[in-house]
Short mmCIF file of C-alpha atoms in Angstrom, two decimals:
data_model
loop_
_atom_site.label_atom_id
_atom_site.label_comp_id
_atom_site.label_asym_id
_atom_site.label_seq_id
_atom_site.Cartn_x
_atom_site.Cartn_y
_atom_site.Cartn_z
CA UNK A 1 -6.59 -7.85 17.61
CA UNK A 2 -7.76 -6.87 21.04
CA UNK A 3 -8.12 -9.08 24.05
CA UNK A 4 -9.39 -7.83 27.40
CA UNK A 5 -9.26 -4.47 29.13
CA UNK A 6 -9.10 -3.64 32.82
CA UNK A 7 -12.79 -3.41 33.64
CA UNK A 8 -15.45 -5.14 35.70
CA UNK A 9 -18.35 -4.75 33.31
CA UNK A 10 -17.61 -7.69 31.01
CA UNK A 11 -18.67 -10.55 33.26
CA UNK A 12 -19.36 -12.81 30.28
CA UNK A 13 -15.75 -12.50 29.08
CA UNK A 14 -13.83 -15.62 30.15
CA UNK A 15 -10.56 -13.70 29.97
CA UNK A 16 -11.44 -10.70 32.07
CA UNK A 17 -11.35 -12.33 35.51
CA UNK A 18 -7.59 -12.68 35.45
CA UNK A 19 -6.97 -9.01 34.65
CA UNK A 20 -8.70 -7.29 37.55
CA UNK A 21 -5.50 -5.84 38.89
CA UNK A 22 -4.02 -2.38 39.10
CA UNK A 23 -1.16 -3.07 36.70
CA UNK A 24 -0.82 -1.42 33.30
CA UNK A 25 -2.14 -3.55 30.44
CA UNK A 26 0.67 -5.01 28.37
CA UNK A 27 0.22 -4.12 24.68
CA UNK A 28 2.13 -5.48 21.68
CA UNK A 29 1.97 -3.66 18.34
CA UNK A 30 3.03 -5.76 15.36
CA UNK A 31 4.54 -3.62 12.61
CA UNK A 32 6.37 -0.27 12.68
CA UNK A 33 4.90 1.26 9.54
CA UNK A 34 2.76 4.39 9.65
CA UNK A 35 -0.19 2.56 11.22
CA UNK A 36 1.86 0.82 13.89
CA UNK A 37 3.81 3.94 14.84
CA UNK A 38 0.67 6.08 14.92
CA UNK A 39 -1.11 3.54 17.13
CA UNK A 40 1.89 3.38 19.47
CA UNK A 41 2.13 7.16 19.72
CA UNK A 42 -1.57 7.40 20.57
CA UNK A 43 -1.29 4.69 23.24
CA UNK A 44 1.67 6.40 24.92
CA UNK A 45 -0.10 9.76 24.74
CA UNK A 46 -3.13 8.26 26.48
CA UNK A 47 -1.12 6.91 29.40
CA UNK A 48 -0.40 3.34 28.31
CA UNK A 49 3.24 2.75 29.20
CA UNK A 50 3.75 -1.00 28.79
CA UNK A 51 3.86 -1.02 24.99
CA UNK A 52 6.16 -3.08 22.76
CA UNK A 53 6.48 -2.67 18.98
CA UNK A 54 7.72 -5.66 16.99
CA UNK A 55 9.05 -4.90 13.50
CA UNK A 56 10.13 -7.77 11.25
CA UNK A 57 12.55 -5.74 9.10
CA UNK A 58 15.65 -3.87 10.23
CA UNK A 59 14.04 -0.43 9.85
CA UNK A 60 10.85 1.44 10.64
CA UNK A 61 8.50 2.92 8.04
CA UNK A 62 6.89 -0.10 6.39
CA UNK A 63 6.02 0.88 2.83
CA UNK A 64 7.70 4.25 3.22
CA UNK A 65 11.25 4.02 1.88
CA UNK A 66 13.13 7.20 1.05
CA UNK A 67 16.52 6.64 -0.57
CA UNK A 68 19.25 9.27 -0.88
CA UNK A 69 20.78 9.20 -4.35
CA UNK A 70 23.31 11.98 -4.73
CA UNK A 71 21.48 15.23 -3.94
CA UNK A 72 18.09 13.68 -4.58
CA UNK A 73 15.73 11.86 -2.25
CA UNK A 74 13.84 9.17 -4.16
CA UNK A 75 10.73 7.42 -2.91
CA UNK A 76 10.55 3.69 -3.49
CA UNK A 77 7.26 3.62 -1.60
CA UNK A 78 4.83 6.34 -0.51
CA UNK A 79 5.47 9.52 -2.50
CA UNK A 80 2.54 11.91 -2.28
CA UNK A 81 0.36 13.37 0.42
CA UNK A 82 -2.98 12.95 -1.35
CA UNK A 83 -5.14 15.92 -0.43
CA UNK A 84 -4.86 18.53 2.29
CA UNK A 85 -8.27 19.31 3.75
CA UNK A 86 -8.60 17.25 6.90
CA UNK A 87 -5.67 14.99 6.00
CA UNK A 88 -3.67 14.35 9.23
CA UNK A 89 -0.52 13.49 7.26
CA UNK A 90 -0.68 16.82 5.44
CA UNK A 91 -1.16 18.74 8.68
CA UNK A 92 1.72 16.86 10.34
CA UNK A 93 4.01 17.70 7.41
CA UNK A 94 2.83 21.32 7.13
CA UNK A 95 3.10 21.99 10.87
CA UNK A 96 6.67 20.71 10.90
CA UNK A 97 7.91 22.61 7.84
CA UNK A 98 8.27 19.61 5.53
CA UNK A 99 6.48 21.35 2.66
CA UNK A 100 8.41 24.66 2.74
CA UNK A 101 10.51 23.70 -0.29
CA UNK A 102 7.74 21.98 -2.23
CA UNK A 103 7.53 23.82 -5.54
CA UNK A 104 4.28 24.97 -7.14
CA UNK A 105 4.86 22.36 -9.82
CA UNK A 106 4.91 19.63 -7.16
CA UNK A 107 1.42 20.55 -5.94
CA UNK A 108 -0.41 18.52 -8.54
CA UNK A 109 -4.19 18.89 -8.79
CA UNK A 110 -4.67 16.08 -11.30
CA UNK A 111 -6.52 12.90 -10.45
CA UNK A 112 -3.58 10.75 -11.57
CA UNK A 113 -0.56 12.23 -9.88
CA UNK A 114 2.63 13.14 -11.68
CA UNK A 115 5.82 14.54 -10.24
CA UNK A 116 4.96 17.92 -11.72
CA UNK A 117 1.92 19.61 -13.19
CA UNK A 118 4.22 21.60 -15.51
CA UNK A 119 4.85 20.51 -19.05
CA UNK A 120 3.09 18.05 -21.34
CA UNK A 121 2.75 14.28 -21.35
CA UNK A 122 4.15 12.73 -24.53
CA UNK A 123 2.03 9.80 -25.72
CA UNK A 124 4.26 7.69 -27.93
CA UNK A 125 3.36 4.58 -29.93
CA UNK A 126 5.50 1.49 -30.39
CA UNK A 127 5.93 2.66 -34.00
CA UNK A 128 8.01 5.54 -32.64
CA UNK A 129 5.58 8.37 -33.33
CA UNK A 130 4.04 10.86 -30.98
CA UNK A 131 0.23 11.09 -30.79
CA UNK A 132 -0.91 14.70 -31.41
CA UNK A 133 -1.71 16.67 -28.28
CA UNK A 134 -5.24 17.55 -29.39
CA UNK A 135 -6.07 13.87 -30.00
CA UNK A 136 -4.74 13.00 -26.53
CA UNK A 137 -6.87 15.70 -24.94
CA UNK A 138 -9.93 14.56 -26.88
CA UNK A 139 -9.50 10.98 -25.70
CA UNK A 140 -8.67 12.06 -22.15
CA UNK A 141 -11.97 13.97 -21.93
CA UNK A 142 -13.83 10.87 -23.10
CA UNK A 143 -12.03 8.60 -20.61
CA UNK A 144 -12.62 10.95 -17.69
CA UNK A 145 -16.30 11.17 -18.61
CA UNK A 146 -16.59 7.40 -18.32
CA UNK A 147 -14.46 7.38 -15.17
CA UNK A 148 -17.07 9.61 -13.54
CA UNK A 149 -19.70 7.04 -14.49
CA UNK A 150 -17.77 4.36 -12.59
CA UNK A 151 -18.13 6.45 -9.42
CA UNK A 152 -21.91 6.61 -9.62
CA UNK A 153 -22.59 2.96 -8.82
CA UNK A 154 -21.46 3.30 -5.23
CA UNK A 155 -22.10 6.99 -4.64
CA UNK A 156 -25.63 7.02 -6.09
CA UNK A 157 -26.59 3.41 -5.45
CA UNK A 158 -26.84 2.78 -9.18
CA UNK A 159 -27.43 -0.91 -10.02
CA UNK A 160 -24.64 -2.75 -11.85
CA UNK A 161 -25.64 -4.44 -15.11
CA UNK A 162 -24.72 -8.09 -15.60
CA UNK A 163 -22.71 -7.34 -18.76
CA UNK A 164 -20.12 -5.42 -16.74
CA UNK A 165 -19.42 -8.45 -14.50
CA UNK A 166 -19.17 -5.83 -11.72
CA UNK A 167 -15.72 -4.99 -13.07
CA UNK A 168 -14.29 -1.50 -13.55
CA UNK A 169 -12.13 -2.71 -16.42
CA UNK A 170 -14.90 -4.56 -18.28
CA UNK A 171 -17.33 -1.65 -17.85
CA UNK A 172 -14.82 1.02 -18.87
CA UNK A 173 -13.58 -0.86 -21.94
CA UNK A 174 -17.11 -1.58 -23.09
CA UNK A 175 -18.46 1.98 -22.71
CA UNK A 176 -15.37 3.75 -24.08
CA UNK A 177 -15.12 1.40 -27.06
CA UNK A 178 -18.76 1.93 -27.97
CA UNK A 179 -18.35 5.71 -27.81
CA UNK A 180 -15.24 5.55 -29.98
CA UNK A 181 -16.74 3.26 -32.61
CA UNK A 182 -19.96 5.31 -32.83
CA UNK A 183 -18.12 8.57 -33.49
CA UNK A 184 -18.92 9.41 -37.14
CA UNK A 185 -16.17 12.01 -37.44
CA UNK A 186 -13.14 9.80 -36.72
CA UNK A 187 -11.47 7.76 -39.46
CA UNK A 188 -10.64 4.11 -38.70
CA UNK A 189 -6.99 4.86 -37.99
CA UNK A 190 -7.93 7.43 -35.35
CA UNK A 191 -10.41 5.04 -33.77
CA UNK A 192 -7.74 2.34 -33.54
CA UNK A 193 -5.32 4.81 -31.96
CA UNK A 194 -7.90 5.78 -29.33
CA UNK A 195 -8.60 2.12 -28.59
CA UNK A 196 -4.88 1.63 -28.02
CA UNK A 197 -4.80 4.65 -25.70
CA UNK A 198 -7.64 3.10 -23.72
CA UNK A 199 -5.45 0.10 -22.91
CA UNK A 200 -2.65 2.41 -21.79
CA UNK A 201 -4.99 4.41 -19.54
CA UNK A 202 -6.21 1.18 -17.92
CA UNK A 203 -2.59 0.19 -17.24
CA UNK A 204 -2.05 3.52 -15.48
CA UNK A 205 -5.29 3.00 -13.56
CA UNK A 206 -4.05 -0.44 -12.49
CA UNK A 207 -0.87 1.11 -11.10
CA UNK A 208 -3.00 3.67 -9.25
CA UNK A 209 -5.18 0.90 -7.77
CA UNK A 210 -2.28 -1.54 -7.32
CA UNK A 211 -4.34 -4.21 -9.05
CA UNK A 212 -3.09 -6.74 -11.61
CA UNK A 213 -5.83 -5.50 -13.95
CA UNK A 214 -8.77 -3.14 -13.64
CA UNK A 215 -10.88 -6.18 -14.56
CA UNK A 216 -10.37 -7.33 -10.96
CA UNK A 217 -11.53 -4.06 -9.34
CA UNK A 218 -15.13 -3.97 -8.11
CA UNK A 219 -17.34 -1.57 -10.05
CA UNK A 220 -20.04 -1.41 -7.37
CA UNK A 221 -17.45 -0.37 -4.74
CA UNK A 222 -15.08 1.76 -6.86
CA UNK A 223 -16.69 5.06 -5.90
CA UNK A 224 -16.35 4.41 -2.17
CA UNK A 225 -12.74 5.52 -2.09
CA UNK A 226 -12.93 9.23 -2.78
CA UNK A 227 -9.95 11.53 -2.69
CA UNK A 228 -9.42 14.04 0.09
CA UNK A 229 -9.90 17.56 -1.33
CA UNK A 230 -6.78 19.52 -2.13
CA UNK A 231 -3.57 19.03 -4.06
CA UNK A 232 -1.12 16.13 -4.06
CA UNK A 233 2.11 17.13 -2.32
CA UNK A 234 5.66 15.80 -2.65
CA UNK A 235 7.92 16.10 0.42
CA UNK A 236 11.33 17.19 -0.92
CA UNK A 237 13.27 15.81 2.08
CA UNK A 238 11.51 12.47 1.78
CA UNK A 239 8.34 10.87 3.09
CA UNK A 240 10.52 9.20 5.71
CA UNK A 241 10.45 12.52 7.56
CA UNK A 242 6.78 11.84 8.38
CA UNK A 243 7.79 8.45 9.79
CA UNK A 244 10.50 10.09 11.89
CA UNK A 245 7.98 12.60 13.28
CA UNK A 246 5.67 9.78 14.34
CA UNK A 247 8.56 7.88 15.93
CA UNK A 248 10.35 10.75 17.67
CA UNK A 249 8.43 10.46 20.96
CA UNK A 250 8.47 6.65 21.07
CA UNK A 251 11.20 5.44 23.49
CA UNK A 252 13.84 3.26 21.84
CA UNK A 253 13.23 0.52 24.41
CA UNK A 254 9.67 0.22 23.08
CA UNK A 255 10.79 -0.73 19.56
CA UNK A 256 12.33 -4.08 18.56
CA UNK A 257 13.66 -4.30 14.99
CA UNK A 258 14.43 -7.51 13.08
CA UNK A 259 11.80 -9.21 15.23
CA UNK A 260 9.47 -11.18 12.92
CA UNK A 261 6.46 -12.84 14.52
CA UNK A 262 5.75 -16.53 13.94
CA UNK A 263 2.40 -16.90 15.66
CA UNK A 264 -0.06 -14.98 17.85
CA UNK A 265 -1.55 -17.32 20.45
CA UNK A 266 -4.73 -15.54 21.46
CA UNK A 267 -7.42 -16.76 23.88
CA UNK A 268 -4.54 -18.55 25.47
CA UNK A 269 -5.75 -21.54 27.52
CA UNK A 270 -4.73 -22.30 31.09
CA UNK A 271 -3.45 -25.66 29.90
CA UNK A 272 -1.02 -24.03 27.48
CA UNK A 273 0.01 -21.48 30.06
CA UNK A 274 0.71 -24.21 32.62
CA UNK A 275 2.81 -26.07 30.08
CA UNK A 276 4.82 -22.91 29.44
CA UNK A 277 5.18 -22.29 33.17
CA UNK A 278 6.53 -25.79 33.67
CA UNK A 279 8.89 -25.72 30.71
CA UNK A 280 10.22 -22.29 31.59
CA UNK A 281 11.97 -23.63 34.70
CA UNK A 282 14.57 -25.12 32.37
CA UNK A 283 14.58 -22.29 29.82
CA UNK A 284 17.43 -19.80 29.92
CA UNK A 285 17.96 -16.86 27.54
CA UNK A 286 17.90 -13.12 27.04
CA UNK A 287 14.96 -11.08 28.34
CA UNK A 288 12.74 -9.06 26.06
CA UNK A 289 11.62 -7.06 29.08
CA UNK A 290 13.21 -6.80 32.51
CA UNK A 291 10.12 -8.33 34.12
CA UNK A 292 9.88 -11.32 31.75
CA UNK A 293 12.14 -14.27 31.12
CA UNK A 294 11.43 -16.26 27.97
CA UNK A 295 7.66 -16.48 27.90
CA UNK A 296 6.63 -16.12 31.56
CA UNK A 297 7.03 -13.57 34.39
CA UNK A 298 9.86 -14.20 36.80
CA UNK A 299 7.72 -13.80 39.89
CA UNK A 300 4.19 -14.94 39.00
CA UNK A 301 2.96 -17.76 36.75
CA UNK A 302 1.10 -16.49 33.67
CA UNK A 303 -2.01 -18.60 34.23
CA UNK A 304 -4.13 -15.64 35.21
CA UNK A 305 -1.87 -12.92 33.88
CA UNK A 306 -2.03 -12.67 30.10
CA UNK A 307 -4.52 -14.02 27.57
CA UNK A 308 -2.14 -13.67 24.59
CA UNK A 309 1.37 -14.85 23.81
CA UNK A 310 3.25 -13.57 20.77
CA UNK A 311 5.66 -16.20 19.50
CA UNK A 312 8.59 -14.67 17.62
CA UNK A 313 10.78 -16.41 15.07
CA UNK A 314 13.77 -16.15 17.39
CA UNK A 315 11.84 -18.44 19.80
CA UNK A 316 10.99 -15.68 22.28
CA UNK A 317 7.41 -15.69 23.57
CA UNK A 318 6.06 -12.30 24.64
CA UNK A 319 2.99 -12.13 26.90
CA UNK A 320 0.33 -9.49 26.24
CA UNK A 321 -3.14 -8.33 27.21
CA UNK A 322 -3.72 -6.70 23.81
CA UNK A 323 -2.17 -7.10 20.37
CA UNK A 324 -2.59 -4.62 17.52
CA UNK A 325 -1.78 -6.21 14.15
CA UNK A 326 -0.81 -3.77 11.38
CA UNK A 327 0.64 -6.31 8.95
CA UNK A 328 -0.15 -5.73 5.29
CA UNK A 329 -2.96 -7.58 3.58
CA UNK A 330 -0.31 -9.37 1.51
CA UNK A 331 1.29 -10.80 4.65
CA UNK A 332 -2.12 -11.83 6.02
CA UNK A 333 -3.01 -13.58 2.76
CA UNK A 334 0.24 -15.54 2.83
CA UNK A 335 0.52 -16.29 6.54
CA UNK A 336 -2.81 -15.98 8.36
CA UNK A 337 -3.26 -19.74 8.80
CA UNK A 338 0.04 -20.11 10.62
CA UNK A 339 0.04 -16.63 12.15
CA UNK A 340 -2.97 -17.04 14.47
CA UNK A 341 -3.72 -19.78 16.99
CA UNK A 342 -6.57 -20.52 17.22
CA UNK A 343 -7.42 -19.70 13.61
CA UNK A 344 -9.16 -16.44 12.83
CA UNK A 345 -12.97 -16.51 12.67
CA UNK A 346 -14.38 -17.46 9.29
CA UNK A 347 -15.63 -13.94 8.45
CA UNK A 348 -12.15 -12.49 8.96
CA UNK A 349 -10.57 -15.20 6.82
CA UNK A 350 -13.13 -14.52 4.08
CA UNK A 351 -12.39 -10.80 4.24
CA UNK A 352 -8.66 -11.49 3.84
CA UNK A 353 -9.34 -13.79 0.90
CA UNK A 354 -11.85 -11.50 -0.85
CA UNK A 355 -9.95 -8.20 -0.67
CA UNK A 356 -7.25 -7.65 -3.27
CA UNK A 357 -3.63 -6.60 -3.07
CA UNK A 358 -1.05 -6.47 -5.83
CA UNK A 359 2.35 -4.96 -6.54
CA UNK A 360 3.04 -1.56 -8.03
CA UNK A 361 6.76 -0.94 -8.52
CA UNK A 362 8.84 2.04 -9.55
CA UNK A 363 11.91 1.95 -11.80
CA UNK A 364 14.20 4.99 -11.50
CA UNK A 365 16.60 5.66 -14.36
CA UNK A 366 19.28 8.33 -13.94
CA UNK A 367 21.01 10.01 -16.90
CA UNK A 368 23.91 12.39 -17.26
CA UNK A 369 21.94 14.44 -19.78
CA UNK A 370 18.24 14.47 -20.70
CA UNK A 371 17.18 12.98 -24.04
CA UNK A 372 13.64 14.36 -23.61
CA UNK A 373 12.55 17.87 -24.51
CA UNK A 374 12.23 20.54 -21.77
CA UNK A 375 8.41 20.64 -21.88
CA UNK A 376 8.05 16.84 -21.59
CA UNK A 377 6.82 15.74 -18.13
CA UNK A 378 6.26 12.06 -18.98
CA UNK A 379 6.57 9.45 -21.73
CA UNK A 380 3.45 7.31 -22.05
CA UNK A 381 3.71 3.95 -23.86
CA UNK A 382 0.84 3.18 -26.27
CA UNK A 383 1.01 -0.24 -27.93
CA UNK A 384 -0.93 -0.03 -31.19
CA UNK A 385 -1.19 -3.83 -31.47
CA UNK A 386 -3.19 -3.99 -28.21
CA UNK A 387 -6.17 -1.96 -29.44
CA UNK A 388 -8.67 -4.82 -29.62
CA UNK A 389 -7.36 -7.11 -26.86
CA UNK A 390 -9.81 -7.97 -24.08
CA UNK A 391 -7.27 -8.85 -21.41
CA UNK A 392 -3.63 -7.86 -21.32
CA UNK A 393 -1.85 -11.05 -20.27
CA UNK A 394 1.84 -11.30 -21.09
CA UNK A 395 4.30 -14.21 -21.01
CA UNK A 396 7.13 -13.81 -18.49
CA UNK A 397 9.66 -12.67 -21.09
CA UNK A 398 7.37 -9.79 -22.14
CA UNK A 399 6.97 -8.34 -18.63
CA UNK A 400 8.14 -4.94 -19.90
CA UNK A 401 4.90 -4.47 -21.87
CA UNK A 402 3.16 -3.71 -18.56
CA UNK A 403 5.35 -0.61 -18.00
CA UNK A 404 2.80 2.11 -18.67
CA UNK A 405 4.98 5.22 -18.55
CA UNK A 406 8.08 7.04 -17.36
CA UNK A 407 7.59 10.30 -15.48
CA UNK A 408 10.19 13.07 -15.52
CA UNK A 409 11.23 14.00 -11.99
CA UNK A 410 11.08 17.73 -11.47
CA UNK A 411 12.82 20.09 -10.72
CA UNK A 412 16.16 18.99 -12.24
CA UNK A 413 18.01 21.16 -9.72
CA UNK A 414 16.89 18.67 -7.07
CA UNK A 415 16.72 15.37 -8.98
CA UNK A 416 19.16 15.79 -11.82
CA UNK A 417 17.97 13.99 -14.97
CA UNK A 418 15.79 11.22 -13.65
CA UNK A 419 12.88 9.16 -14.97
CA UNK A 420 10.47 7.10 -12.88
CA UNK A 421 8.75 4.15 -14.55
CA UNK A 422 5.61 2.37 -13.36
CA UNK A 423 4.74 -1.32 -13.55
CA UNK A 424 2.20 -3.46 -11.69
CA UNK A 425 0.79 -6.97 -11.31
CA UNK A 426 2.61 -10.22 -12.05
CA UNK A 427 4.81 -8.36 -14.50
CA UNK A 428 6.14 -6.26 -11.61
CA UNK A 429 7.09 -9.46 -9.78
CA UNK A 430 8.87 -10.67 -12.90
CA UNK A 431 10.76 -7.36 -13.09
CA UNK A 432 11.82 -7.82 -9.45
CA UNK A 433 13.44 -11.15 -10.39
CA UNK A 434 15.65 -9.48 -13.03
CA UNK A 435 19.02 -7.94 -12.25
CA UNK A 436 19.70 -4.21 -12.65
CA UNK A 437 21.59 -4.70 -15.92
CA UNK A 438 18.66 -6.53 -17.52
CA UNK A 439 16.20 -3.88 -16.36
CA UNK A 440 18.44 -1.07 -17.65
CA UNK A 441 18.85 -2.72 -21.07
CA UNK A 442 15.14 -3.55 -21.39
CA UNK A 443 14.01 -0.04 -20.46
CA UNK A 444 16.55 1.47 -22.85
CA UNK A 445 15.24 -0.59 -25.76
CA UNK A 446 11.68 0.33 -24.79
CA UNK A 447 12.46 4.06 -24.74
CA UNK A 448 14.33 3.86 -28.06
CA UNK A 449 11.40 2.05 -29.67
CA UNK A 450 8.69 4.44 -28.48
CA UNK A 451 10.55 7.70 -28.99
CA UNK A 452 12.01 6.63 -32.32
CA UNK A 453 15.44 7.71 -31.07
CA UNK A 454 17.99 4.86 -31.44
CA UNK A 455 20.70 6.91 -29.74
CA UNK A 456 19.20 7.05 -26.25
CA UNK A 457 22.00 5.92 -23.93
CA UNK A 458 21.67 3.40 -21.14
CA UNK A 459 21.04 5.03 -17.76
CA UNK A 460 24.14 5.30 -15.65
CA UNK A 461 22.23 4.32 -12.54
CA UNK A 462 19.10 2.22 -11.83
CA UNK A 463 17.06 2.04 -8.65
CA UNK A 464 13.80 0.11 -8.25
CA UNK A 465 11.37 -1.11 -5.66
CA UNK A 466 10.54 -4.75 -4.87
CA UNK A 467 7.41 -4.68 -2.71
CA UNK A 468 5.99 -7.92 -4.08
CA UNK A 469 8.96 -10.11 -3.17
CA UNK A 470 9.58 -8.44 0.19
CA UNK A 471 8.55 -11.22 2.66
CA UNK A 472 7.41 -8.67 5.25
CA UNK A 473 5.24 -6.66 2.81
CA UNK A 474 3.99 -8.87 -0.07
CA UNK A 475 2.42 -6.14 -2.18
CA UNK A 476 2.06 -2.38 -2.48
CA UNK A 477 -1.46 -1.60 -1.30
CA UNK A 478 -4.92 -3.11 -1.23
CA UNK A 479 -7.92 -2.66 -3.50
CA UNK A 480 -11.58 -3.68 -3.41
CA UNK A 481 -11.65 -6.74 -5.62
CA UNK A 482 -14.77 -7.96 -7.41
CA UNK A 483 -16.82 -9.73 -4.72
CA UNK A 484 -15.44 -7.67 -1.84
CA UNK A 485 -16.47 -4.36 -0.28
CA UNK A 486 -15.40 -1.76 2.24
CA UNK A 487 -17.21 -3.81 4.85
CA UNK A 488 -14.45 -6.40 4.55
CA UNK A 489 -11.96 -3.78 5.76
CA UNK A 490 -14.26 -3.10 8.70
CA UNK A 491 -14.44 -6.81 9.49
CA UNK A 492 -10.66 -7.02 9.59
CA UNK A 493 -10.49 -4.04 11.94
CA UNK A 494 -13.03 -5.44 14.43
CA UNK A 495 -11.31 -6.51 17.67
CA UNK A 496 -11.20 -10.07 18.96
CA UNK A 497 -12.41 -11.97 20.87
CA UNK A 498 -16.08 -11.53 20.05
CA UNK A 499 -18.65 -11.58 22.83
CA UNK A 500 -19.96 -15.07 23.55
CA UNK A 501 -23.57 -14.26 22.77
CA UNK A 502 -23.04 -12.56 19.41
CA UNK A 503 -20.37 -11.98 16.80
CA UNK A 504 -20.12 -8.38 17.87
CA UNK A 505 -16.72 -7.61 19.42
CA UNK A 506 -16.30 -6.79 23.09
CA UNK A 507 -15.99 -2.99 23.03
CA UNK A 508 -13.48 -1.57 25.45
CA UNK A 509 -11.68 1.74 26.03
CA UNK A 510 -8.48 0.71 24.20
CA UNK A 511 -10.39 -0.06 21.00
CA UNK A 512 -12.27 3.23 21.19
CA UNK A 513 -9.03 5.18 21.69
CA UNK A 514 -7.29 3.57 18.70
CA UNK A 515 -10.30 3.74 16.37
CA UNK A 516 -10.97 7.39 17.15
CA UNK A 517 -7.42 8.47 16.41
CA UNK A 518 -6.74 6.22 13.43
CA UNK A 519 -9.92 6.85 11.47
CA UNK A 520 -7.97 8.26 8.51
CA UNK A 521 -5.47 5.42 8.29
CA UNK A 522 -5.89 2.31 6.16
CA UNK A 523 -4.18 -0.60 7.88
CA UNK A 524 -4.19 -2.99 4.95
#
């Protein structure tokens, strides 16, 4: 959200008249994740010195969370640098030596990233048998062929047929099933096995998209989000090192942790400002800034000073000329009505409501010894009884059926003997409500069932993420839901207030600076 800039060319802006001074604009950045830190660094680099970052949690990084577990660094959040060519995160990591110890096996070229490109994925059924490698490869080729078709609707402007309901999941299931059933060479048992594998692949795809189901992902927009060319890189020392690089030149006085925001009062009226000015004569408390006491300047009344006040949950009110909001889409969905006063314009509210966000969680299991073979790089769960189901909806007690796989972390010299499981949607939220002992026992039974090995021990340590229940995150990352488009992201990014005559935003230097430098970052 942007309010007014120091300029004399916006005579139709009711807020600009009070800012024609020589002082630095006061800027508040809400959120100290990658987007908030990058925005702050750019502002400071461009000469803006009166910048304050408000972070609700007690640490920076947002959805980057690197955890030290023995000798290993595990990622509960962001794990890979996806692509190298033109990727600013890759260049930041490469230029600062963060990829020096990344092994060749950790430079995965596959579309769906694993922790290593070495070895073979073991596709196991709930009957405890392994699906032959050649059958897996045959089905994988078929699935990838149809996946490429899903990209054509956006990239080539191909019209979406009504039968697909504009859904990636509906389209993919329908086309793949028809191809399987029309294959004259496969016996019925093989066809059923491939149909079961289709459901497993769609679960993996849901984790990749962070959607409850691929049925909710827009087919017409799916091809918009293309991958940056190059490999997927793991940072051995932890993705948090990227966060630290972004934060290293930001003065500590700029950053306030454990500072959740209650409401952003934008287009602040003179009446409200006068009320604050009057009430502040009796207000005593700690300063957020040496020039401000409570919610008004010590020397001058705020009537003509600041068009925005950021109300924090600790009752502090912080005046600002500009506010940059980098809260997740999940937080906006939950809180936007109370978070903005006046309410956001209708088109922004609709964008928040139409775009999708869900939870993708990781479950790390650590063992003293591996029970998997040396060439195994993952264990994929294929439920044979799900072959013909249209939608995979599970009761709460069967949340574990949404776990699509466990990846083997590699190399063992760095990670020891560690598996990383994947789960998404409402089932991930149900997993978050369980205690570690329940998760360990459930995953152990699952692994015993699918591998056919009743002697698999319980892991001696469990670590898992909880992005869905985190009140300051509310989800893992966003996706383009059926009925939404990339234009909804653009609508959210447009600065406020709009010009009086149109719904186009008032363009000013600050917005141009931020947009130019953050063009590769997704803020939702």
